[in-house]
Amino acid sequence: MKSLKTPPIFCCPPLLAGCLTGAEAASAATLFRVLGEPARLQLLSLIAAQPSGEVCACELVESLGLSQPTVSHHLKVMYEAGLLEKERRGTWIYYRIVQAQLVSLREVLG
Amino acid sequence: MKSLKTPPIFCCPPLLAGCLTGAEAASAATLFRVLGEPARLQLLSLIAAQPSGEVCACELVESLGLSQPTVSHHLKVMYEAGLLEKERRGTWIYYRIVQAQLVSLREVLG
DNA sequence: GACTCACATCGATATATGTCAATATAGAAA
DNA sequence: TTTCTATATTGACATATATCGATGTGAGTC
């Protein structure tokens, strides 16, 4: 914090408002934080690598060295963040990537 | 985990290797995790909004509602992640954004 | 040297979260 | 209904980290 007894002589004037509002920063940060986990990035990569664009959850459990509850947890985190959509077909649940969220993050990085 | 006593009859065959290796996922996740903090995104936004492309640290301290040690911590985290570079000029330290890291993250999202 | 400003580090604390074993739930098939 | 498979939830634990007050460090000024 700047000292209270002296005016800002040596330092620069306050910045203009930045491009990102607090709310925008918060929502983008929530998505980035979801991506900030190697296991989740690999799950996304596995889904994206499929020509069908979807993968059943049991395949994802087998592909990483993680337990089934842990994979289920990561899928839930990404689903609730809007990065994945899921569809039940019989016993299995298929996950797909929601592109819109990734696109908005790319714009933040631009 | 799949049951050990039965072969994978009802389930699908293992996936091919995903696009991201474990190491690639780890390094990208580290960067995403750094971005997964609203305060850090706002700091980046403030720096990016400057025509000069650089901002002295004291301005950043004043622009967010956070204490000076906290801002210093966030700047250090981003600097060590390679997202920022800094230059001391006299008493002040100026921070600039390193574009290369952001570009690589955009590619991961593509 | 003495003082001030800018920034970094330390220590402590609270909170968040990744992980798994155990268990629950839900659908399919017998 | 009973049983099996697929997925989710719970509870517990360990680790990471955001935050701040206090203090240290380094540069400039008097």
Coordinates of N, CA and C in Angstrom, one line a residue, chain B residues 70-108:
Chain B
T70 N 0.2 -9.3 -1.4 CA -0.6 -10.2 -2.2 C -0.4 -10.0 -3.7
V71 N -0.4 -8.7 -4.1 CA -0.1 -8.4 -5.5 C 1.3 -8.8 -5.9
S72 N 2.2 -8.6 -5.0 CA 3.6 -9.0 -5.2 C 3.7 -10.6 -5.4
H73 N 2.9 -11.3 -4.6 CA 2.8 -12.7 -4.8 C 2.3 -13.1 -6.1
H74 N 1.2 -12.5 -6.5 CA 0.6 -12.9 -7.8 C 1.5 -12.5 -9.0
L75 N 2.2 -11.4 -8.9 CA 3.2 -11.1 -10.0 C 4.3 -12.1 -10.0
K76 N 4.7 -12.5 -8.9 CA 5.8 -13.5 -8.8 C 5.4 -14.8 -9.5
V77 N 4.1 -15.2 -9.1 CA 3.6 -16.5 -9.7 C 3.6 -16.4 -11.2
M78 N 3.1 -15.3 -11.7 CA 3.0 -15.1 -13.2 C 4.4 -15.0 -13.8
Y79 N 5.3 -14.3 -13.1 CA 6.6 -14.2 -13.6 C 7.3 -15.6 -13.7
E80 N 7.2 -16.3 -12.7 CA 7.8 -17.7 -12.7 C 7.2 -18.6 -13.6
A81 N 5.9 -18.4 -14.0 CA 5.3 -19.2 -15.0 C 5.7 -18.8 -16.4
G82 N 6.4 -17.7 -16.5 CA 6.8 -17.2 -17.8 C 5.7 -16.4 -18.5
L83 N 4.7 -15.9 -17.8 CA 3.7 -15.1 -18.4 C 4.0 -13.6 -18.3
L84 N 4.9 -13.3 -17.5 CA 5.4 -11.9 -17.4 C 6.9 -11.8 -17.4
E85 N 7.3 -10.6 -17.9 CA 8.8 -10.3 -17.7 C 8.8 -9.0 -17.0
K86 N 9.9 -8.7 -16.3 CA 10.0 -7.5 -15.5 C 11.4 -6.9 -15.8
E87 N 11.4 -5.6 -15.5 CA 12.6 -4.8 -15.7 C 12.7 -3.7 -14.7
R88 N 13.8 -3.7 -14.0 CA 14.0 -2.6 -13.0 C 14.5 -1.4 -13.6
R89 N 13.8 -0.2 -13.4 CA 14.3 1.1 -13.8 C 14.3 2.0 -12.6
G90 N 15.5 2.2 -12.0 CA 15.5 3.0 -10.8 C 14.9 2.2 -9.7
T91 N 13.9 2.9 -9.0 CA 13.3 2.3 -7.9 C 12.1 1.4 -8.3
W92 N 11.6 1.6 -9.5 CA 10.4 0.9 -9.9 C 10.7 -0.3 -10.8
I93 N 9.8 -1.2 -10.8 CA 9.9 -2.4 -11.6 C 8.7 -2.5 -12.5
Y94 N 9.0 -2.6 -13.8 CA 7.9 -2.6 -14.8 C 7.7 -4.0 -15.3
Y95 N 6.4 -4.4 -15.4 CA 6.1 -5.7 -15.9 C 5.5 -5.6 -17.3
R96 N 5.8 -6.6 -18.1 CA 5.3 -6.7 -19.5 C 4.7 -8.2 -19.6
I97 N 3.8 -8.3 -20.5 CA 3.2 -9.6 -20.8 C 4.1 -10.4 -21.9
V98 N 4.4 -11.6 -21.6 CA 5.1 -12.5 -22.6 C 4.0 -13.2 -23.4
Q99 N 4.0 -12.8 -24.7 CA 2.9 -13.3 -25.6 C 3.0 -14.8 -25.9
A100 N 4.2 -15.3 -25.9 CA 4.4 -16.6 -26.4 C 3.6 -17.7 -25.6
Q101 N 3.6 -17.5 -24.3 CA 2.9 -18.4 -23.5 C 1.4 -18.4 -23.7
L102 N 0.9 -17.2 -23.9 CA -0.6 -17.1 -24.2 C -0.9 -17.7 -25.5
V103 N 0.0 -17.6 -26.5 CA -0.3 -18.1 -27.8 C -0.3 -19.7 -27.7
S104 N 0.6 -20.2 -26.9 CA 0.6 -21.7 -26.8 C -0.6 -22.2 -26.2
L105 N -1.1 -21.4 -25.2 CA -2.4 -21.9 -24.5 C -3.6 -21.8 -25.5
R106 N -3.5 -20.8 -26.4 CA -4.6 -20.6 -27.3 C -4.6 -21.9 -28.3
E107 N -3.4 -22.3 -28.6 CA -3.4 -23.5 -29.4 C -3.9 -24.8 -28.8
V108 N -3.6 -24.9 -27.5 CA -4.2 -26.0 -26.7 C -5.7 -26.0 -26.8

